[in-house]
CSV table of N, CA and C in Angstrom, one decimal:
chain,number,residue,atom,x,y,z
Y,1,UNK,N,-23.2,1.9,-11.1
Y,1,UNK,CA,-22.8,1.0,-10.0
Y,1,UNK,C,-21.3,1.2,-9.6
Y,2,UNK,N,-21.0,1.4,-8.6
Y,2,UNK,CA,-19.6,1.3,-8.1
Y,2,UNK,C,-19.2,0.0,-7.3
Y,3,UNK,N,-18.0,-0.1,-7.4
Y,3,UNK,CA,-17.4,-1.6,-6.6
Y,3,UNK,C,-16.3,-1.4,-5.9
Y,4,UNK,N,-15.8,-1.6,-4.6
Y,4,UNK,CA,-14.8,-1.7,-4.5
Y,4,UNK,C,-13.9,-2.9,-4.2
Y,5,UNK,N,-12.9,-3.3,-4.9
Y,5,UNK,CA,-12.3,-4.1,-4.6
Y,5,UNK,C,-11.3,-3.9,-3.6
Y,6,UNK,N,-10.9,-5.3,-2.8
Y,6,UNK,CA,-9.7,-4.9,-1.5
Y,6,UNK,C,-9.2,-6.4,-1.9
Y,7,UNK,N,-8.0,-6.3,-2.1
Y,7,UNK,CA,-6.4,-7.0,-2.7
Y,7,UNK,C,-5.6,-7.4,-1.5
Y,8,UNK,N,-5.7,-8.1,-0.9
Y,8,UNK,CA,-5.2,-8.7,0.0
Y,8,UNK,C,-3.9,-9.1,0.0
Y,9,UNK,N,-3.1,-8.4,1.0
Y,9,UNK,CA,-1.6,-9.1,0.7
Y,9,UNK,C,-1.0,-9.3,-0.8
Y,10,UNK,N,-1.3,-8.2,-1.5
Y,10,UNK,CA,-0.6,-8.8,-3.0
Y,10,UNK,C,0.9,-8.5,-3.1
Y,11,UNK,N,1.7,-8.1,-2.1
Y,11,UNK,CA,2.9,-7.9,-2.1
Y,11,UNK,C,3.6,-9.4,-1.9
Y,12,UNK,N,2.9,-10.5,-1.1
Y,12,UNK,CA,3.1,-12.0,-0.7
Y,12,UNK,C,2.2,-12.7,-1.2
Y,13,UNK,N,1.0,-12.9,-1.3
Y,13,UNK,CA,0.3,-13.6,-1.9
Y,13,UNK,C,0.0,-13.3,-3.3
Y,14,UNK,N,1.2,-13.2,-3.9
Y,14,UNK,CA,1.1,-13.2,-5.5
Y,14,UNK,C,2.3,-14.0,-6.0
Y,15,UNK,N,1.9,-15.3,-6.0
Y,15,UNK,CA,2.9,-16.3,-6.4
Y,15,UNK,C,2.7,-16.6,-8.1
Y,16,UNK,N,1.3,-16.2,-8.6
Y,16,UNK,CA,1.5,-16.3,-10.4
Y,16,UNK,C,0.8,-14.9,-10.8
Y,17,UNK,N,1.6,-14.0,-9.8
Y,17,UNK,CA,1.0,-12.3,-10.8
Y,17,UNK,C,-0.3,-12.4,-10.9
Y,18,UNK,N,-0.9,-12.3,-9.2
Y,18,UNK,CA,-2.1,-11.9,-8.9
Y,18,UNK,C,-2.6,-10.8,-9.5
Y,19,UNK,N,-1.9,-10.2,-9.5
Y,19,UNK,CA,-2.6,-8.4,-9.6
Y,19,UNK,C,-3.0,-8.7,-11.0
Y,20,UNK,N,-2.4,-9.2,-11.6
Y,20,UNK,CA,-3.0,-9.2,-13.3
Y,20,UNK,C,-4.1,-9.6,-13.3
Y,21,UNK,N,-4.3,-10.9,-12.6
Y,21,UNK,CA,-6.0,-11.0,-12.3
Y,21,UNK,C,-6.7,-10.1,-11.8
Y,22,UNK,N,-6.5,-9.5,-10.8
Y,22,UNK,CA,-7.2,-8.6,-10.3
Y,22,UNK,C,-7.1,-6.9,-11.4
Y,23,UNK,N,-6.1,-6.6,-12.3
Y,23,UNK,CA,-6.8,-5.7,-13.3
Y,23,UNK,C,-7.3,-6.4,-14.3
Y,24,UNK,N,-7.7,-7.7,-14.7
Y,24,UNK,CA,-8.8,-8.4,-15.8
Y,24,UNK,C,-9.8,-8.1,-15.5
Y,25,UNK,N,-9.8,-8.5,-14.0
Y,25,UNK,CA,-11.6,-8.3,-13.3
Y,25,UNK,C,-11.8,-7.3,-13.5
Y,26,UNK,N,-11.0,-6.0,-13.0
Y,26,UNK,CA,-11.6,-4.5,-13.0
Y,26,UNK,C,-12.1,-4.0,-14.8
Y,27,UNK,N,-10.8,-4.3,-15.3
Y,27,UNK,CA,-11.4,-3.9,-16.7
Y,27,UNK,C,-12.5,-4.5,-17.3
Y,28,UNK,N,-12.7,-6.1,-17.0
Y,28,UNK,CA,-14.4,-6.3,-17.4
Y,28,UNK,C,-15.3,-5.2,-17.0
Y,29,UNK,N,-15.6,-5.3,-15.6
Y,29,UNK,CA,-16.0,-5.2,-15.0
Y,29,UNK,C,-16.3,-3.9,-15.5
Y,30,UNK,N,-15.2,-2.5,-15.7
Y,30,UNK,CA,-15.8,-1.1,-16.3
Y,30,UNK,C,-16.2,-1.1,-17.6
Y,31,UNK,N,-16.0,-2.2,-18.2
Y,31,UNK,CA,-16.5,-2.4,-19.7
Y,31,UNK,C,-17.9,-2.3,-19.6
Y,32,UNK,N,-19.0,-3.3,-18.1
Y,32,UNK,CA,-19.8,-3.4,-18.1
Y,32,UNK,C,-20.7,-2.2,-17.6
Y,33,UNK,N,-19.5,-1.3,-17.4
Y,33,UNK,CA,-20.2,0.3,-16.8
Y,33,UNK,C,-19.8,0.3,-15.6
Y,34,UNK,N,-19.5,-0.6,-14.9
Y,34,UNK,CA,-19.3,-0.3,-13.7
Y,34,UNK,C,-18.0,0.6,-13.3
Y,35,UNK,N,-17.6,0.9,-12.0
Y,35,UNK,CA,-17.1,1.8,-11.4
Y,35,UNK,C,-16.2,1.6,-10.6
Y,36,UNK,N,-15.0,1.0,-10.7
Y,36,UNK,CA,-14.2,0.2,-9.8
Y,36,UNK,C,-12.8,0.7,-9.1
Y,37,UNK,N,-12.6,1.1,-7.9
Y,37,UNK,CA,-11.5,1.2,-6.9
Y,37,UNK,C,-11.4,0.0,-6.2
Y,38,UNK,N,-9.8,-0.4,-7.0
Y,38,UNK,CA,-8.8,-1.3,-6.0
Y,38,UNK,C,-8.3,-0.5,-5.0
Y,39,UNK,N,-8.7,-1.0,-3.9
Y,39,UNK,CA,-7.6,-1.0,-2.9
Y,39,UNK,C,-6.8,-2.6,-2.3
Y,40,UNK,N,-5.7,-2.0,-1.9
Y,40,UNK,CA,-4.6,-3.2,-1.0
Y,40,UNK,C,-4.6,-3.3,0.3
Y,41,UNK,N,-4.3,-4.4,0.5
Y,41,UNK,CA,-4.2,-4.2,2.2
Y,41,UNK,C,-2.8,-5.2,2.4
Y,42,UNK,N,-1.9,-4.4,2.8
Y,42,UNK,CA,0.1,-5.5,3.1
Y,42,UNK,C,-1.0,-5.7,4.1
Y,43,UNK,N,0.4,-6.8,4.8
Y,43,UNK,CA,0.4,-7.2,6.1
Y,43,UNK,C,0.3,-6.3,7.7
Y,44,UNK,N,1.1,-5.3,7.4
Y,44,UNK,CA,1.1,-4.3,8.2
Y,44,UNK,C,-0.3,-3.3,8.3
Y,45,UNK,N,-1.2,-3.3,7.3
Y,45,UNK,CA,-2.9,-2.7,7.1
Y,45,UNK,C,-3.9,-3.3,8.0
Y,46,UNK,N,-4.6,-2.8,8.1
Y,46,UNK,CA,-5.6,-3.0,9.2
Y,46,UNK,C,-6.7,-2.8,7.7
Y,47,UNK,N,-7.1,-4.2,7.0
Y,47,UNK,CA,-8.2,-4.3,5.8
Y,47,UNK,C,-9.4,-3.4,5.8
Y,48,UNK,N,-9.7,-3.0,4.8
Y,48,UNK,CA,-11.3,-1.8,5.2
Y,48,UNK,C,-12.0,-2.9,5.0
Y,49,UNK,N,-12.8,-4.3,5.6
Y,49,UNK,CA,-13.8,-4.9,4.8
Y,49,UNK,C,-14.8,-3.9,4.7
Y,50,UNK,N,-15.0,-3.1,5.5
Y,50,UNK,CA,-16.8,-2.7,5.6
Y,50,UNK,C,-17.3,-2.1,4.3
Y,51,UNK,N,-16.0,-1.3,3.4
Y,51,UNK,CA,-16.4,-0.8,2.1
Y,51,UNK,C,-16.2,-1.4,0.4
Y,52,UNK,N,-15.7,-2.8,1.3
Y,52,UNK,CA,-15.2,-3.6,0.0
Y,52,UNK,C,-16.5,-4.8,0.2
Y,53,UNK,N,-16.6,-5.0,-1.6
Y,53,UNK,CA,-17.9,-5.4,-2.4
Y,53,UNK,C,-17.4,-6.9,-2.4
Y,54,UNK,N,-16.0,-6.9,-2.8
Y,54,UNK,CA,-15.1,-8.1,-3.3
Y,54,UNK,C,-14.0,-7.8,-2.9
Y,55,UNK,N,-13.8,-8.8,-2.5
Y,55,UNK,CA,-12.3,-9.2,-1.5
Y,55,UNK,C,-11.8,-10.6,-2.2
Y,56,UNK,N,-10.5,-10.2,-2.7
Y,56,UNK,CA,-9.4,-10.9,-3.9
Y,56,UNK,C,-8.2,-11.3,-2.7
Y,57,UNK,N,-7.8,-12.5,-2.4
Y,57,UNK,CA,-6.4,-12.8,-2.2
Y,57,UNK,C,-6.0,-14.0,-3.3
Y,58,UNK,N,-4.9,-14.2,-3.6
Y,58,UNK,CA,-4.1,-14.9,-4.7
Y,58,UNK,C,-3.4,-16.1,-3.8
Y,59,UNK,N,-2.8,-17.1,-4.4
Y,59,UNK,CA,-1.6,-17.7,-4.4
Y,59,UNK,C,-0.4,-17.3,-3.8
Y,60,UNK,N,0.2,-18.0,-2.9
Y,60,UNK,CA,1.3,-17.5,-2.1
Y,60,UNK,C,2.3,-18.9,-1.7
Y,61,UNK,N,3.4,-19.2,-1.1
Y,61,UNK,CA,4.0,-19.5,-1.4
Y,61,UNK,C,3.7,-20.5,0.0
Y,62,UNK,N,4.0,-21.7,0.6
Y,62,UNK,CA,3.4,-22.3,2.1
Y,62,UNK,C,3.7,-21.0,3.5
Y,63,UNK,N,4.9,-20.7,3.3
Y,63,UNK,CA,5.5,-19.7,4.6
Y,63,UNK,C,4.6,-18.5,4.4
Y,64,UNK,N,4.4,-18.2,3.1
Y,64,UNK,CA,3.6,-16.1,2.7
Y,64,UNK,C,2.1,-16.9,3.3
Y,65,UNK,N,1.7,-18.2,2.9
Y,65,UNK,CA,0.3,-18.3,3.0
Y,65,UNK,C,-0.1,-18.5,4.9
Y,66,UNK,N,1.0,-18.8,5.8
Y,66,UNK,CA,0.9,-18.9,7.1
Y,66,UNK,C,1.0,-17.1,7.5
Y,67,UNK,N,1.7,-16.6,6.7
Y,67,UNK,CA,2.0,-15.3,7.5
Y,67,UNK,C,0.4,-14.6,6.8
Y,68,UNK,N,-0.1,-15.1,6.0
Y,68,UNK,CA,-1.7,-14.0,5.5
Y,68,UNK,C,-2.3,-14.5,6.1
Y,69,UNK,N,-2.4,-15.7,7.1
Y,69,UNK,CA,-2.8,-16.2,8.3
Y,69,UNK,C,-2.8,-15.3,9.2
Y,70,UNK,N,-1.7,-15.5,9.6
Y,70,UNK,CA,-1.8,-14.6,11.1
Y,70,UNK,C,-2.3,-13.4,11.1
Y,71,UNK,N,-2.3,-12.8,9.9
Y,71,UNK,CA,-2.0,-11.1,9.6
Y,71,UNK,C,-3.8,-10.9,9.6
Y,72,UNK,N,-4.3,-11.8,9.1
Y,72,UNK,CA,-5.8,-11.8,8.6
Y,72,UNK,C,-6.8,-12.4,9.7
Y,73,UNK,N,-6.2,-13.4,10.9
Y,73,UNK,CA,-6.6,-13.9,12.1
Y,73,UNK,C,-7.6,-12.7,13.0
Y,74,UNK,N,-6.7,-11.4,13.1
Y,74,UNK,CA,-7.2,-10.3,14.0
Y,74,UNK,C,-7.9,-9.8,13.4
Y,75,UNK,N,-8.6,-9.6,12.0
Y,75,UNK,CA,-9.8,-9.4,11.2
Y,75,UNK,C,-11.1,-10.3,11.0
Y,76,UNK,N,-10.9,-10.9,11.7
Y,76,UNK,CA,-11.6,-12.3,11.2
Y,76,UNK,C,-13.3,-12.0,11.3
Y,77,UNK,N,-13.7,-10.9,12.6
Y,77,UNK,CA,-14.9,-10.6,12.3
Y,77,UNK,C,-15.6,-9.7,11.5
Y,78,UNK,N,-14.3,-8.6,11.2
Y,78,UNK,CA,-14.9,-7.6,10.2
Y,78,UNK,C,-14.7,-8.5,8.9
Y,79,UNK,N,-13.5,-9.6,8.2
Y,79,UNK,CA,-14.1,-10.2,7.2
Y,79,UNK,C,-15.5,-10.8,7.7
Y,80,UNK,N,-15.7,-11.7,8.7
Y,80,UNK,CA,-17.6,-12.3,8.2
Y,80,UNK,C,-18.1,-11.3,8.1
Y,81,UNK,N,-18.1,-9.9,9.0
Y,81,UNK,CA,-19.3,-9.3,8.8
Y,81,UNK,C,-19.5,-8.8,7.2
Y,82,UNK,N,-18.1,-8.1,6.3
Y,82,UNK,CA,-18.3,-8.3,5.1
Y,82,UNK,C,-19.0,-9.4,4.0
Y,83,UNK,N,-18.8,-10.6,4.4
Y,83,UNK,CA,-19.2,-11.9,4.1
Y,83,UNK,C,-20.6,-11.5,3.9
Y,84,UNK,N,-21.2,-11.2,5.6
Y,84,UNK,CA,-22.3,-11.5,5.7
Y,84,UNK,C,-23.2,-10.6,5.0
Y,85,UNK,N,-22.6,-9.4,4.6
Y,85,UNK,CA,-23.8,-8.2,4.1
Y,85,UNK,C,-23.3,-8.2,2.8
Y,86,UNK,N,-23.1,-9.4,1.6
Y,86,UNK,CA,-22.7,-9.8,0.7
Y,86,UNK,C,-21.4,-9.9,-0.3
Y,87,UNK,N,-20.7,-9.2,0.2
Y,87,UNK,CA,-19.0,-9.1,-0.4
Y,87,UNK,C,-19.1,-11.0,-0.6
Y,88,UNK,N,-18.6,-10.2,-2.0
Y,88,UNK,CA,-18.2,-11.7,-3.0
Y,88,UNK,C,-16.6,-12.1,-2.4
Y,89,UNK,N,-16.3,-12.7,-2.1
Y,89,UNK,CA,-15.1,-13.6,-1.9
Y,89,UNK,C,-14.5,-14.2,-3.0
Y,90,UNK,N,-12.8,-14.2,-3.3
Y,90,UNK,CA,-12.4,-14.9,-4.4
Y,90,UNK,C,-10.9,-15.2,-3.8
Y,91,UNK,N,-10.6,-16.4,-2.9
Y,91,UNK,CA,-9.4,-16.5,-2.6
Y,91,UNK,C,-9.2,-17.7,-4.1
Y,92,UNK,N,-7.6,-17.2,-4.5
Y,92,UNK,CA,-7.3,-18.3,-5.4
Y,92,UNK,C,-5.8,-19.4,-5.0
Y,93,UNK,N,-5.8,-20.7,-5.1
Y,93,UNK,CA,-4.7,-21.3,-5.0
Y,93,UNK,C,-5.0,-21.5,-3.5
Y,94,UNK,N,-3.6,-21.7,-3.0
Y,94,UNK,CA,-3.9,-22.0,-1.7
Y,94,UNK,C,-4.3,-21.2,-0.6
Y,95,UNK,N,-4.5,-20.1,-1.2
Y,95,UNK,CA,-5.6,-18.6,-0.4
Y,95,UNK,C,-6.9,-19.3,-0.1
Y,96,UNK,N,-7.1,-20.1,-0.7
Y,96,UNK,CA,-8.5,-20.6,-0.7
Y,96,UNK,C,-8.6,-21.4,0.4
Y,97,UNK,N,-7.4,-22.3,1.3
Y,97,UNK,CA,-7.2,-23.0,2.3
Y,97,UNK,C,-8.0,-22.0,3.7
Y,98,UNK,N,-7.3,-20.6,3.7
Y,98,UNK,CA,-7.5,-19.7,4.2
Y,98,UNK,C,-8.8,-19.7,4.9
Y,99,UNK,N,-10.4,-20.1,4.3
Y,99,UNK,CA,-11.4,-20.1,4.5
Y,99,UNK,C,-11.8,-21.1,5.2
Y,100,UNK,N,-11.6,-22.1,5.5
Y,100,UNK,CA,-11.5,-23.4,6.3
Y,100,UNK,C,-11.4,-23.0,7.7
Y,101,UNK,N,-11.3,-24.2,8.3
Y,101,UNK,CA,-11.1,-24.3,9.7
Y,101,UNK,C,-9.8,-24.5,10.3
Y,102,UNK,N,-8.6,-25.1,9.5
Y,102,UNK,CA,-7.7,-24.9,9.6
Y,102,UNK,C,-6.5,-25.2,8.7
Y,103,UNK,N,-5.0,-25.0,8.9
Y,103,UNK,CA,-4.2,-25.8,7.9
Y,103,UNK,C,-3.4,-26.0,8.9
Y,104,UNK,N,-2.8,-27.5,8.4
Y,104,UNK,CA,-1.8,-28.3,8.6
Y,104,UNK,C,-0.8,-28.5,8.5
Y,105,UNK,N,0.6,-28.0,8.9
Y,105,UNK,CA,1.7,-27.8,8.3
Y,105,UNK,C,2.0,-29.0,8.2
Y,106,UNK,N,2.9,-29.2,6.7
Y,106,UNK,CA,3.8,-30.6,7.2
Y,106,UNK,C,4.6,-31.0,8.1
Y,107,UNK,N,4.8,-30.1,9.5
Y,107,UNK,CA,5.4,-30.4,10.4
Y,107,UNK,C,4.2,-30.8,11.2
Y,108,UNK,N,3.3,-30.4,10.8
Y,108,UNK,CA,2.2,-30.5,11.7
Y,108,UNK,C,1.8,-29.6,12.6
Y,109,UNK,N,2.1,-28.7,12.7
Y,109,UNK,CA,1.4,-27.5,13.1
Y,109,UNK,C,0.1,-26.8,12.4
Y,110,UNK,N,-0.3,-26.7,13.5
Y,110,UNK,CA,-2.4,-26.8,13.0
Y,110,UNK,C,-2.1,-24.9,13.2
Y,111,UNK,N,-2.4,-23.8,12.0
Y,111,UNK,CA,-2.7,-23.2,12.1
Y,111,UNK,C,-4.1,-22.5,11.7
Y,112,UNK,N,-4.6,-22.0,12.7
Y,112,UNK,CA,-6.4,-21.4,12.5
Y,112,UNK,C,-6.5,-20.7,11.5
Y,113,UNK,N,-7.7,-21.2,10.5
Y,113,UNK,CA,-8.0,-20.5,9.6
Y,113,UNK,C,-9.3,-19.3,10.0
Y,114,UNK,N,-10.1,-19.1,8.9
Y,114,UNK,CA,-11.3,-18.0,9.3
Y,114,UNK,C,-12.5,-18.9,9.7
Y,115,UNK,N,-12.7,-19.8,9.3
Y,115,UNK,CA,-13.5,-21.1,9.3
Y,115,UNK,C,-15.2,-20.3,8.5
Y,116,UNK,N,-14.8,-19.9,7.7
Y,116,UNK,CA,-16.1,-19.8,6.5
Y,116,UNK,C,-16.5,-20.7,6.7
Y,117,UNK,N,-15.8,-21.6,5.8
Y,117,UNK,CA,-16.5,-23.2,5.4
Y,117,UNK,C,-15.9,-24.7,6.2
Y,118,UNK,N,-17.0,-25.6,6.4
Y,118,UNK,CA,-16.0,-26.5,7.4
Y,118,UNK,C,-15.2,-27.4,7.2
Y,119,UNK,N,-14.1,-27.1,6.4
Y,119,UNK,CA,-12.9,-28.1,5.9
Y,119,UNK,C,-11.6,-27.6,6.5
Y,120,UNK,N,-10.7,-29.0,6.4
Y,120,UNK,CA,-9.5,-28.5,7.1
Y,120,UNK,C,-8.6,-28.6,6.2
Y,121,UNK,N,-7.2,-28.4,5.6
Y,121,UNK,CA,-6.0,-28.8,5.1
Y,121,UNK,C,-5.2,-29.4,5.8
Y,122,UNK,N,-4.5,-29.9,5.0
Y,122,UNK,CA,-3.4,-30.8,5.7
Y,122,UNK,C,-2.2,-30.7,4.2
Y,123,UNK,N,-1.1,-30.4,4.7
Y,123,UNK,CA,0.0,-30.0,4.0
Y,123,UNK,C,0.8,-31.4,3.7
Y,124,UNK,N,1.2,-31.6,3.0
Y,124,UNK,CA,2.1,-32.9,2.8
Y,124,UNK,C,3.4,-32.7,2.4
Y,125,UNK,N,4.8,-33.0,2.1
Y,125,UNK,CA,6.6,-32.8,1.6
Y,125,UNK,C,6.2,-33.1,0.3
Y,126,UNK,N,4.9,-33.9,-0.2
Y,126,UNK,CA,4.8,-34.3,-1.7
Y,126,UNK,C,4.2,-33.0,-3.1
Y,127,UNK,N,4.6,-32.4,-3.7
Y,127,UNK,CA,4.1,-31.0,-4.4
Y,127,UNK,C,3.6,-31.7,-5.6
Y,128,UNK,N,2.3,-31.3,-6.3
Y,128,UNK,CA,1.7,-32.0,-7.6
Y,128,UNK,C,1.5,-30.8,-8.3
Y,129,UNK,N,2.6,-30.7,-9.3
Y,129,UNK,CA,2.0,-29.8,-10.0
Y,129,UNK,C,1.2,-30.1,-11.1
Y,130,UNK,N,-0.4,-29.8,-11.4
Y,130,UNK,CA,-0.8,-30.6,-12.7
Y,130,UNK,C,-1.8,-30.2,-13.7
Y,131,UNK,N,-2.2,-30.3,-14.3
Y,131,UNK,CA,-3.8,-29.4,-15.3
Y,131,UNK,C,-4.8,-30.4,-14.8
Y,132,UNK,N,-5.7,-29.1,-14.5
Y,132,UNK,CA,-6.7,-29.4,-13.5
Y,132,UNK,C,-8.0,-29.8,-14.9
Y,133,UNK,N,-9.0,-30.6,-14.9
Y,133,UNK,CA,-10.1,-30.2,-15.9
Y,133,UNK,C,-11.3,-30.7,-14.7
Y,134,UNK,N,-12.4,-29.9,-14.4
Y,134,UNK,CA,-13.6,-29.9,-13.3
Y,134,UNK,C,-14.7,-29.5,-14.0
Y,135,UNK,N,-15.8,-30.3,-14.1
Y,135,UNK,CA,-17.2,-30.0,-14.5
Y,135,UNK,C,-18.4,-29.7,-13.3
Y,136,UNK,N,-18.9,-28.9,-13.8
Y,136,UNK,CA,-20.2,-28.7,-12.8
Y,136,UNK,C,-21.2,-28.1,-12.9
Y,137,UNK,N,-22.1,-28.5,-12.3
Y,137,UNK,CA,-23.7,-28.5,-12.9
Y,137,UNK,C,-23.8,-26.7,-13.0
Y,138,UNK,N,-22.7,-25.7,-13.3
Y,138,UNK,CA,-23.1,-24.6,-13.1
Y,138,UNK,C,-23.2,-24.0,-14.2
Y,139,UNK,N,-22.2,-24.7,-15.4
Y,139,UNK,CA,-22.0,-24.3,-17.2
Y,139,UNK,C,-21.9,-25.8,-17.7
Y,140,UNK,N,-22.0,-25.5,-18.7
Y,140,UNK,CA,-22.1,-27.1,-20.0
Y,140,UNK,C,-20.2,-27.6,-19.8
Y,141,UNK,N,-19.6,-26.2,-20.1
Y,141,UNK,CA,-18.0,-27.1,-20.9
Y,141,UNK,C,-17.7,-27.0,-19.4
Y,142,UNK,N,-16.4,-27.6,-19.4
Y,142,UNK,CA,-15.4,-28.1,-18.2
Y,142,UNK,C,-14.4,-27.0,-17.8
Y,143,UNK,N,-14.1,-26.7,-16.7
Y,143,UNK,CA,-13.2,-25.5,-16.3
Y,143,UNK,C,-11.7,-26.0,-15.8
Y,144,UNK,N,-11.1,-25.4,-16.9
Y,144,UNK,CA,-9.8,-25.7,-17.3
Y,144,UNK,C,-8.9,-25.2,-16.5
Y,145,UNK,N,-7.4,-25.7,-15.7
Y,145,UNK,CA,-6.7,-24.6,-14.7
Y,145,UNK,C,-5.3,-25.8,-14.5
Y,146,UNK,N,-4.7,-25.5,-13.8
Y,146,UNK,CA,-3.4,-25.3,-13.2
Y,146,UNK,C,-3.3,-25.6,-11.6
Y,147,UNK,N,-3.2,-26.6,-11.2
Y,147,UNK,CA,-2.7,-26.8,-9.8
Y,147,UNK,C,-1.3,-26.9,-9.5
Y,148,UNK,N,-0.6,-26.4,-8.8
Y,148,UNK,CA,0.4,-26.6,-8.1
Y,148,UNK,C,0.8,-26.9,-6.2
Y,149,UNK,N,0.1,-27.9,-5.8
Y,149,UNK,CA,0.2,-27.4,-4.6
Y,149,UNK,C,0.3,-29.2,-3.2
Y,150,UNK,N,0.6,-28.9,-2.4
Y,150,UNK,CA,1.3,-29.6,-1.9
Y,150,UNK,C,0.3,-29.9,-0.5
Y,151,UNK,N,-0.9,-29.8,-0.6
Y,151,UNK,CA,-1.7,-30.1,0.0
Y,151,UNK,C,-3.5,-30.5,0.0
Y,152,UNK,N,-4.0,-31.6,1.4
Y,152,UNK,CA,-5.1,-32.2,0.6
Y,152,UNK,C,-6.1,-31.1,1.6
């Protein structure tokens, strides 16, 4: 089996050393036999979705996460069509806002998201950083993490 992964913006959206996530996954992943090419896409790239299996953006900082906004806006159909013909999605941190319908600046500026899913963000001046603990009907133990972020 082969995979390709596409790394979105990791030059900006790597606010806790994305990429190291993204070579965890690959090395599982050949452990399990599989066959794996990362590619990147900066800001200035025009993304391949059509040959990417899994599409990775990371954590970015509120300003890096508006500019993988805009940069990712003019893609927005070749991401769903990806979506649609199965590419796994993994935005993490507030990459994740990304997939919504929109975000909020604390100034209040409503910037469009991709609208995957139908939730919006709203940014607040208040930042929580805190250890996350979340259960769900999907494994027995609880999934352990790290929030930092300044929006609901």
């Amino acid at each position: 089996m082969e995979l390709t992964i596409l790394h979105l913006y990791p030059d900006c959206m790597s606010l806790y050393g994305e990429y190291a996530n993204v070579m965890v996954l690959r090395r599982h992943l050949e452990a399990m036999g599989v066959s794996v090419t990362v590619e990147t896409a900066l800001f200035e790239d025009t993304p391949d979705f059509e040959r990417a299996g899994f599409i990775y953006m990371g954590a970015g900082a509120e300003r890096t996460q508006k500019a993988a906004l805009a940069a990712l806006l003019p893609h927005k159909e070749a991401f769903q069509a990806a979506v649609d013909r199965g590419a796994v999605v993994l935005f993490t941190g507030n990459a994740m806002e990304a997939l919504g319908a929109s975000v909020t600046d604390a100034a209040g500026k409503v910037w469009p998201a991709l609208g995957l899913a139908d939730f919006t963000t709203v940014e607040t001046d208040k930042r929580t950083p805190e250890d996350v603990v979340a259960h769900t009907a999907l494994w027995e133990s609880a999934a352990v993490g790290f929030m930092n972020k300044c929006s609901t």
